[in-house]
mmCIF file of C-alpha atoms in Angstrom:
data_model
loop_
_atom_site.group_PDB
_atom_site.id
_atom_site.type_symbol
_atom_site.label_atom_id
_atom_site.label_comp_id
_atom_site.label_asym_id
_atom_site.label_seq_id
_atom_site.Cartn_x
_atom_site.Cartn_y
_atom_site.Cartn_z
ATOM 1 C CA MET A 1000 -127.862 29.087 -67.833
ATOM 2 C CA GLU A 1001 -130.102 31.577 -65.846
ATOM 3 C CA LEU A 1002 -131.515 30.675 -62.598
ATOM 4 C CA PRO A 1003 -135.077 30.045 -62.444
ATOM 5 C CA GLU A 1004 -137.422 32.566 -60.762
ATOM 6 C CA PRO A 1005 -137.786 31.970 -56.889
ATOM 7 C CA GLN A 1006 -140.723 29.674 -56.269
ATOM 8 C CA ASN A 1007 -141.191 30.685 -52.626
ATOM 9 C CA SER A 1008 -142.358 27.073 -52.050
ATOM 10 C CA THR A 1009 -141.695 27.291 -48.280
ATOM 11 C CA ARG A 1010 -144.069 30.432 -47.900
ATOM 12 C CA THR A 1011 -146.739 28.664 -49.831
ATOM 13 C CA ALA A 1012 -146.378 25.297 -47.817
ATOM 14 C CA ILE A 1013 -146.594 27.195 -44.559
ATOM 15 C CA PHE A 1014 -149.705 29.126 -45.544
ATOM 16 C CA LYS A 1015 -151.266 25.766 -47.005
ATOM 17 C CA HIS A 1016 -150.614 24.049 -43.715
ATOM 18 C CA TYR A 1017 -152.839 26.611 -41.821
ATOM 19 C CA GLU A 1018 -155.610 26.373 -44.482
ATOM 20 C CA GLN A 1019 -155.472 22.753 -44.193
ATOM 21 C CA THR A 1020 -155.665 22.660 -40.355
ATOM 22 C CA ALA A 1021 -157.952 25.583 -39.896
ATOM 23 C CA ASP A 1022 -161.249 24.878 -38.016
ATOM 24 C CA ARG A 1023 -163.758 26.629 -40.201
ATOM 25 C CA GLN A 1024 -166.895 25.348 -38.509
ATOM 26 C CA GLY A 1025 -168.647 27.933 -36.858
ATOM 27 C CA ARG A 1026 -168.955 28.587 -33.104
ATOM 28 C CA ALA A 1027 -171.854 26.807 -31.228
ATOM 29 C CA HIS A 1028 -172.819 29.960 -29.541
ATOM 30 C CA LEU A 1029 -173.215 33.755 -30.395
ATOM 31 C CA GLY A 1030 -169.818 35.127 -29.164
ATOM 32 C CA ALA A 1031 -169.650 38.021 -26.671
ATOM 33 C CA SER A 1032 -166.686 39.324 -28.753
ATOM 34 C CA GLU A 1033 -168.968 39.661 -31.638
ATOM 35 C CA ILE A 1034 -172.274 41.318 -29.819
ATOM 36 C CA GLY A 1035 -170.844 44.854 -30.533
ATOM 37 C CA HIS A 1036 -171.006 44.319 -34.293
ATOM 38 C CA GLU A 1037 -173.301 47.124 -35.801
ATOM 39 C CA CYS A 1038 -175.353 44.626 -37.873
ATOM 40 C CA ASP A 1039 -178.100 42.648 -36.209
ATOM 41 C CA ARG A 1040 -178.429 40.451 -39.737
ATOM 42 C CA TYR A 1041 -174.566 39.741 -39.480
ATOM 43 C CA LEU A 1042 -174.831 38.253 -35.929
ATOM 44 C CA TRP A 1043 -177.990 36.283 -36.899
ATOM 45 C CA LEU A 1044 -176.279 34.647 -39.898
ATOM 46 C CA SER A 1045 -173.265 33.954 -38.257
ATOM 47 C CA PHE A 1046 -175.010 32.235 -35.271
ATOM 48 C CA ARG A 1047 -176.941 30.208 -37.919
ATOM 49 C CA TRP A 1048 -173.829 29.120 -39.853
ATOM 50 C CA ALA A 1049 -174.973 30.628 -42.931
ATOM 51 C CA LYS A 1050 -171.603 30.660 -44.479
ATOM 52 C CA PRO A 1051 -168.159 29.527 -43.057
ATOM 53 C CA ALA A 1052 -165.383 31.960 -42.714
ATOM 54 C CA ASP A 1053 -163.095 31.459 -45.557
ATOM 55 C CA PHE A 1054 -159.558 33.034 -44.669
ATOM 56 C CA ASP A 1055 -156.598 32.235 -46.549
ATOM 57 C CA GLY A 1056 -153.479 30.838 -44.957
ATOM 58 C CA ARG A 1057 -151.718 34.153 -44.521
ATOM 59 C CA MET A 1058 -154.737 35.647 -42.512
ATOM 60 C CA LEU A 1059 -154.962 32.460 -40.469
ATOM 61 C CA ARG A 1060 -151.394 32.907 -39.500
ATOM 62 C CA LEU A 1061 -151.860 36.561 -38.580
ATOM 63 C CA PHE A 1062 -154.823 35.533 -36.283
ATOM 64 C CA ASP A 1063 -152.567 32.903 -34.672
ATOM 65 C CA SER A 1064 -149.862 35.455 -34.000
ATOM 66 C CA GLY A 1065 -152.351 37.558 -32.194
ATOM 67 C CA ASN A 1066 -153.039 34.629 -29.834
ATOM 68 C CA HIS A 1067 -149.419 34.134 -28.902
ATOM 69 C CA GLN A 1068 -149.424 37.880 -27.427
ATOM 70 C CA GLU A 1069 -151.855 36.687 -24.675
ATOM 71 C CA PRO A 1070 -149.500 34.446 -22.741
ATOM 72 C CA ARG A 1071 -146.676 37.066 -23.249
ATOM 73 C CA LEU A 1072 -148.794 40.023 -21.863
ATOM 74 C CA ILE A 1073 -149.739 37.814 -18.835
ATOM 75 C CA ALA A 1074 -145.984 37.124 -18.235
ATOM 76 C CA ASP A 1075 -145.353 40.923 -18.493
ATOM 77 C CA LEU A 1076 -147.947 41.737 -15.997
ATOM 78 C CA ARG A 1077 -146.745 39.167 -13.623
ATOM 79 C CA ALA A 1078 -143.230 40.413 -13.916
ATOM 80 C CA ILE A 1079 -144.182 43.897 -12.850
ATOM 81 C CA GLY A 1080 -146.119 42.442 -9.648
ATOM 82 C CA VAL A 1081 -149.751 42.101 -10.997
ATOM 83 C CA GLU A 1082 -151.457 39.042 -9.719
ATOM 84 C CA VAL A 1083 -153.226 37.514 -12.697
ATOM 85 C CA TRP A 1084 -156.097 34.908 -12.806
ATOM 86 C CA ASP A 1085 -156.442 33.519 -16.210
ATOM 87 C CA LYS A 1086 -157.558 29.834 -15.578
ATOM 88 C CA ASP A 1087 -160.292 28.427 -13.577
ATOM 89 C CA GLN A 1088 -159.892 25.448 -11.059
ATOM 90 C CA ASP A 1089 -159.941 22.960 -14.111
ATOM 91 C CA GLY A 1090 -157.220 24.786 -15.833
ATOM 92 C CA ASN A 1091 -159.411 26.542 -18.478
ATOM 93 C CA GLN A 1092 -160.238 29.905 -19.365
ATOM 94 C CA TRP A 1093 -162.942 31.700 -17.240
ATOM 95 C CA ARG A 1094 -166.075 31.187 -19.476
ATOM 96 C CA TYR A 1095 -169.549 32.557 -19.057
ATOM 97 C CA LYS A 1096 -172.852 31.830 -20.637
ATOM 98 C CA ALA A 1097 -176.318 33.408 -20.887
ATOM 99 C CA VAL A 1098 -179.483 33.087 -22.910
ATOM 100 C CA GLY A 1099 -179.819 29.464 -22.355
ATOM 101 C CA GLY A 1100 -176.187 28.872 -23.336
ATOM 102 C CA HIS A 1101 -176.450 30.318 -26.625
ATOM 103 C CA PHE A 1102 -174.495 33.525 -25.689
ATOM 104 C CA ALA A 1103 -171.139 32.918 -24.167
ATOM 105 C CA GLY A 1104 -167.607 34.096 -24.017
ATOM 106 C CA SER A 1105 -164.262 33.560 -22.248
ATOM 107 C CA LEU A 1106 -162.174 36.013 -20.412
ATOM 108 C CA ASP A 1107 -158.443 36.551 -21.045
ATOM 109 C CA GLY A 1108 -158.192 36.968 -17.395
ATOM 110 C CA VAL A 1109 -158.451 39.054 -14.243
ATOM 111 C CA GLY A 1110 -155.516 41.242 -12.551
ATOM 112 C CA LEU A 1111 -154.987 42.449 -9.313
ATOM 113 C CA GLY A 1112 -152.157 45.085 -8.473
ATOM 114 C CA LEU A 1113 -152.196 47.329 -11.664
ATOM 115 C CA PRO A 1114 -150.209 50.275 -11.018
ATOM 116 C CA GLU A 1115 -152.990 52.615 -11.906
ATOM 117 C CA ALA A 1116 -155.394 51.051 -9.291
ATOM 118 C CA PRO A 1117 -153.509 48.618 -7.201
ATOM 119 C CA LYS A 1118 -156.450 47.558 -5.133
ATOM 120 C CA THR A 1119 -159.318 47.105 -7.835
ATOM 121 C CA PRO A 1120 -159.375 43.856 -9.556
ATOM 122 C CA HIS A 1121 -159.739 44.603 -13.410
ATOM 123 C CA LEU A 1122 -160.904 42.467 -16.164
ATOM 124 C CA LEU A 1123 -158.007 41.980 -18.831
ATOM 125 C CA GLU A 1124 -158.503 42.162 -22.443
ATOM 126 C CA PHE A 1125 -155.753 41.761 -24.914
ATOM 127 C CA LYS A 1126 -155.653 42.874 -28.404
ATOM 128 C CA THR A 1127 -153.219 43.530 -31.232
ATOM 129 C CA ALA A 1128 -153.458 45.969 -34.242
ATOM 130 C CA ASN A 1129 -151.264 47.344 -36.868
ATOM 131 C CA ALA A 1130 -149.679 50.781 -36.497
ATOM 132 C CA LYS A 1131 -152.498 52.959 -38.162
ATOM 133 C CA SER A 1132 -155.189 51.233 -35.775
ATOM 134 C CA PHE A 1133 -152.946 51.606 -32.878
ATOM 135 C CA ALA A 1134 -152.472 55.243 -33.557
ATOM 136 C CA ALA A 1135 -156.104 55.764 -33.513
ATOM 137 C CA MET A 1136 -156.612 53.949 -30.367
ATOM 138 C CA VAL A 1137 -154.050 56.134 -28.626
ATOM 139 C CA LYS A 1138 -155.674 59.129 -30.014
ATOM 140 C CA ASN A 1139 -159.396 58.391 -29.537
ATOM 141 C CA GLY A 1140 -159.538 55.461 -26.854
ATOM 142 C CA VAL A 1141 -161.220 52.230 -27.260
ATOM 143 C CA LYS A 1142 -164.876 53.144 -26.947
ATOM 144 C CA LYS A 1143 -164.527 55.237 -30.166
ATOM 145 C CA SER A 1144 -161.834 53.408 -31.904
ATOM 146 C CA LYS A 1145 -162.954 49.928 -31.426
ATOM 147 C CA PRO A 1146 -166.786 50.130 -30.046
ATOM 148 C CA GLN A 1147 -167.014 46.201 -30.523
ATOM 149 C CA HIS A 1148 -164.118 45.646 -28.032
ATOM 150 C CA TRP A 1149 -165.619 48.119 -25.673
ATOM 151 C CA GLN A 1150 -168.819 46.223 -25.769
ATOM 152 C CA GLN A 1151 -167.185 42.910 -25.325
ATOM 153 C CA MET A 1152 -165.583 44.178 -22.014
ATOM 154 C CA GLN A 1153 -168.990 45.437 -20.723
ATOM 155 C CA VAL A 1154 -170.460 41.956 -21.276
ATOM 156 C CA TYR A 1155 -167.495 40.378 -19.640
ATOM 157 C CA MET A 1156 -167.480 42.717 -16.595
ATOM 158 C CA GLY A 1157 -171.199 42.303 -16.067
ATOM 159 C CA TRP A 1158 -170.797 38.449 -15.931
ATOM 160 C CA ALA A 1159 -167.662 38.604 -13.807
ATOM 161 C CA LYS A 1160 -169.175 41.168 -11.323
ATOM 162 C CA LEU A 1161 -166.277 43.697 -11.936
ATOM 163 C CA THR A 1162 -166.399 47.373 -12.333
ATOM 164 C CA ARG A 1163 -163.112 47.854 -14.217
ATOM 165 C CA ALA A 1164 -161.201 46.495 -17.227
ATOM 166 C CA MET A 1165 -157.842 47.077 -18.459
ATOM 167 C CA TYR A 1166 -157.620 47.170 -22.316
ATOM 168 C CA ILE A 1167 -154.090 46.301 -23.550
ATOM 169 C CA MET A 1168 -153.287 46.539 -27.128
ATOM 170 C CA VAL A 1169 -149.990 45.831 -29.002
ATOM 171 C CA ASN A 1170 -148.736 47.486 -31.995
ATOM 172 C CA LYS A 1171 -147.689 44.567 -34.236
ATOM 173 C CA ASP A 1172 -145.400 46.883 -36.119
ATOM 174 C CA THR A 1173 -143.396 48.407 -33.235
ATOM 175 C CA ASP A 1174 -144.260 46.229 -30.184
ATOM 176 C CA ASP A 1175 -145.355 49.168 -28.471
ATOM 177 C CA ILE A 1176 -148.080 48.956 -25.721
ATOM 178 C CA HIS A 1177 -151.331 50.970 -25.270
ATOM 179 C CA GLY A 1178 -153.109 50.444 -21.712
ATOM 180 C CA GLU A 1179 -156.571 51.932 -21.128
ATOM 181 C CA ARG A 1180 -158.858 51.521 -18.120
ATOM 182 C CA VAL A 1181 -162.495 51.004 -18.800
ATOM 183 C CA GLU A 1182 -165.414 51.504 -16.414
ATOM 184 C CA PHE A 1183 -168.432 49.243 -16.241
ATOM 185 C CA ASP A 1184 -171.554 50.605 -17.932
ATOM 186 C CA LYS A 1185 -174.602 48.461 -16.516
ATOM 187 C CA ASP A 1186 -176.887 49.858 -19.249
ATOM 188 C CA ALA A 1187 -174.557 48.843 -22.052
ATOM 189 C CA PHE A 1188 -174.324 45.226 -20.421
ATOM 190 C CA ASP A 1189 -178.118 44.961 -20.294
ATOM 191 C CA GLN A 1190 -178.696 46.142 -23.830
ATOM 192 C CA ALA A 1191 -176.181 43.601 -25.077
ATOM 193 C CA ILE A 1192 -177.827 40.737 -23.254
ATOM 194 C CA GLN A 1193 -181.235 41.892 -24.399
ATOM 195 C CA ARG A 1194 -179.855 42.069 -28.177
ATOM 196 C CA ALA A 1195 -178.278 38.776 -27.922
ATOM 197 C CA GLU A 1196 -181.551 37.156 -26.726
ATOM 198 C CA ARG A 1197 -183.445 39.135 -29.524
ATOM 199 C CA ILE A 1198 -181.060 37.679 -32.253
ATOM 200 C CA ILE A 1199 -180.758 34.146 -30.776
ATOM 201 C CA THR A 1200 -184.716 33.787 -30.758
ATOM 202 C CA ALA A 1201 -185.211 35.481 -33.982
ATOM 203 C CA PRO A 1202 -186.816 33.016 -36.343
ATOM 204 C CA GLU A 1203 -185.374 34.970 -39.429
ATOM 205 C CA PRO A 1204 -182.617 37.462 -39.904
ATOM 206 C CA ALA A 1205 -183.129 41.258 -39.593
ATOM 207 C CA VAL A 1206 -183.134 43.407 -42.764
ATOM 208 C CA THR A 1207 -180.002 44.377 -44.423
ATOM 209 C CA LEU A 1208 -177.878 47.326 -42.960
ATOM 210 C CA ALA A 1209 -177.913 49.148 -46.334
ATOM 211 C CA ASP A 1210 -179.848 49.375 -49.524
ATOM 212 C CA ASP A 1211 -176.928 47.849 -51.578
ATOM 213 C CA ALA A 1212 -173.365 46.169 -50.833
ATOM 214 C CA THR A 1213 -171.530 49.475 -51.378
ATOM 215 C CA ASN A 1214 -172.061 50.311 -47.690
ATOM 216 C CA PHE A 1215 -168.639 50.082 -46.095
ATOM 217 C CA THR A 1216 -169.460 47.323 -43.616
ATOM 218 C CA CYS A 1217 -171.191 45.364 -46.124
ATOM 219 C CA LYS A 1218 -168.395 45.556 -48.813
ATOM 220 C CA PHE A 1219 -166.182 43.242 -46.718
ATOM 221 C CA CYS A 1220 -168.597 41.009 -45.181
ATOM 222 C CA ARG A 1221 -168.756 37.355 -45.859
ATOM 223 C CA PHE A 1222 -172.383 37.391 -45.997
ATOM 224 C CA LYS A 1223 -172.468 40.067 -48.643
ATOM 225 C CA ASP A 1224 -173.835 37.779 -51.499
ATOM 226 C CA GLN A 1225 -176.561 36.263 -49.414
ATOM 227 C CA CYS A 1226 -177.847 39.588 -48.397
ATOM 228 C CA TYR A 1227 -177.570 41.362 -51.764
ATOM 229 C CA GLY A 1228 -176.927 38.570 -54.036
ATOM 230 C CA THR A 1229 -178.131 35.020 -55.078
ATOM 231 C CA ASP A 1230 -175.824 33.054 -52.820
ATOM 232 C CA ALA A 1231 -177.662 30.417 -51.010
ATOM 233 C CA PRO A 1232 -176.844 29.706 -47.311
ATOM 234 C CA ALA A 1233 -174.912 26.625 -46.200
ATOM 235 C CA VAL A 1234 -177.036 23.558 -45.417
ATOM 236 C CA SER A 1235 -177.204 22.695 -41.528
ATOM 237 C CA CYS A 1236 -179.879 22.417 -38.922
ATOM 238 C CA ARG A 1237 -179.193 26.088 -38.339
ATOM 239 C CA THR A 1238 -180.530 27.177 -41.527
ATOM 240 C CA CYS A 1239 -183.440 24.965 -41.529
ATOM 241 C CA ALA A 1240 -186.953 26.099 -40.956
ATOM 242 C CA HIS A 1241 -187.553 22.861 -38.549
ATOM 243 C CA SER A 1242 -185.062 23.823 -35.935
ATOM 244 C CA THR A 1243 -185.263 26.191 -32.917
ATOM 245 C CA PRO A 1244 -182.693 27.457 -30.302
ATOM 246 C CA GLU A 1245 -184.422 26.687 -27.091
ATOM 247 C CA ILE A 1246 -183.704 29.140 -24.142
ATOM 248 C CA ASP A 1247 -184.193 26.340 -21.362
ATOM 249 C CA GLY A 1248 -181.075 24.182 -21.153
ATOM 250 C CA ASP A 1249 -177.430 24.552 -22.156
ATOM 251 C CA GLY A 1250 -177.315 25.662 -25.798
ATOM 252 C CA ARG A 1251 -180.211 23.398 -26.704
ATOM 253 C CA TRP A 1252 -181.734 23.016 -30.176
ATOM 254 C CA SER A 1253 -184.927 21.348 -30.958
ATOM 255 C CA CYS A 1254 -186.351 19.932 -34.421
ATOM 256 C CA ALA A 1255 -189.873 19.753 -35.488
ATOM 257 C CA GLN A 1256 -189.066 16.518 -37.532
ATOM 258 C CA ALA A 1257 -187.280 14.708 -34.819
ATOM 259 C CA LYS A 1258 -188.087 14.086 -31.084
ATOM 260 C CA PRO A 1259 -184.406 14.106 -29.696
ATOM 261 C CA ASP A 1260 -182.599 17.403 -29.393
ATOM 262 C CA MET A 1261 -179.825 17.794 -31.807
ATOM 263 C CA ASN A 1262 -176.290 18.063 -30.689
ATOM 264 C CA VAL A 1263 -173.806 20.192 -32.235
ATOM 265 C CA ALA A 1264 -172.327 17.361 -34.300
ATOM 266 C CA ALA A 1265 -175.893 16.547 -35.680
ATOM 267 C CA GLN A 1266 -176.764 20.188 -36.445
ATOM 268 C CA ARG A 1267 -173.555 20.569 -38.567
ATOM 269 C CA VAL A 1268 -174.608 17.467 -40.737
ATOM 270 C CA GLY A 1269 -178.128 18.173 -41.049
ATOM 271 C CA CYS A 1270 -180.696 15.651 -42.577
ATOM 272 C CA GLY A 1271 -182.663 14.834 -45.635
ATOM 273 C CA GLU A 1272 -185.705 16.796 -44.214
ATOM 274 C CA HIS A 1273 -183.607 19.964 -44.446
ATOM 275 C CA ARG A 1274 -185.752 23.038 -45.600
ATOM 276 C CA HIS A 1275 -184.083 26.542 -45.869
ATOM 277 C CA ILE A 1276 -185.867 29.127 -43.879
ATOM 278 C CA PRO A 1277 -187.934 30.745 -46.838
ATOM 279 C CA THR A 1278 -186.555 34.341 -45.969
ATOM 280 C CA LEU A 1279 -183.000 33.194 -46.736
ATOM 281 C CA LEU A 1280 -183.936 32.562 -50.384
ATOM 282 C CA GLY A 1281 -186.275 35.241 -50.817
ATOM 283 C CA ARG A 1282 -184.184 37.423 -53.070
ATOM 284 C CA PHE A 1283 -183.934 34.706 -55.976
ATOM 285 C CA ALA A 1284 -186.625 31.942 -55.176
ATOM 286 C CA GLU A 1285 -190.249 31.770 -54.692
ATOM 287 C CA LEU A 1286 -191.942 29.566 -52.131
ATOM 288 C CA MET A 1287 -194.111 27.024 -53.734
ATOM 289 C CA ASP A 1288 -194.671 24.334 -51.248
ATOM 290 C CA ALA A 1289 -194.026 24.714 -47.573
ATOM 291 C CA THR A 1290 -193.438 21.032 -47.221
#
């Protein structure tokens, strides 16, 4: 009797676990790690929870593998004599907010005593990449190879009042390490804050990045079918014409149909008075009655 084909049930079960336990709800804020993305429309749709991320178990586990590099790199830096501050007085990551609490981010840490400049405190930013991406980083540097990472560091340096950052990338295939010092660019910081405020306060999304979805950036974007097809945005307070992100307060949203401000949990659920922002349906629906 021939043996049955391998089922690989253990692999399937592990990946299924990641899918079942993943937090697919959007962030409550626009993240500093995203502000360097080239598409304003992507950032607006992401902030408005227009479509949840839908990664499979393998990708979710891959993201988690990257998270495990952070404590290891902190331990590596401390082992060579670098003083690292990775937690605030409450034991949490250093966190900063702007634009009424709607734009925010958390630092990987701050280091003092790096061999390249022992007396200068540096923002620490940790990333991982495959061999191909790592090679491009080594050749071209972070600003050219990963402009979104470079912009993220500019925002963090501006918030933390730092003038230098140390960008550390780990090659996932070989465990090699690339370290690169980055100088603070105040103009880039100011432009990022202005861009964040423009996107957060915009009542509707910017135009599409291209004329059709064949554009490289659009081709792999989760919002592709909303921008170029007939996919309707998810229902939540963030896609409703009645809601507004307010700049006064800490991440406050108001609703024209309800007097109390809506907390994040209420925003995710929505209500029976939900009305899609008309522009979000403009490709395949005609506005007949604004009420």
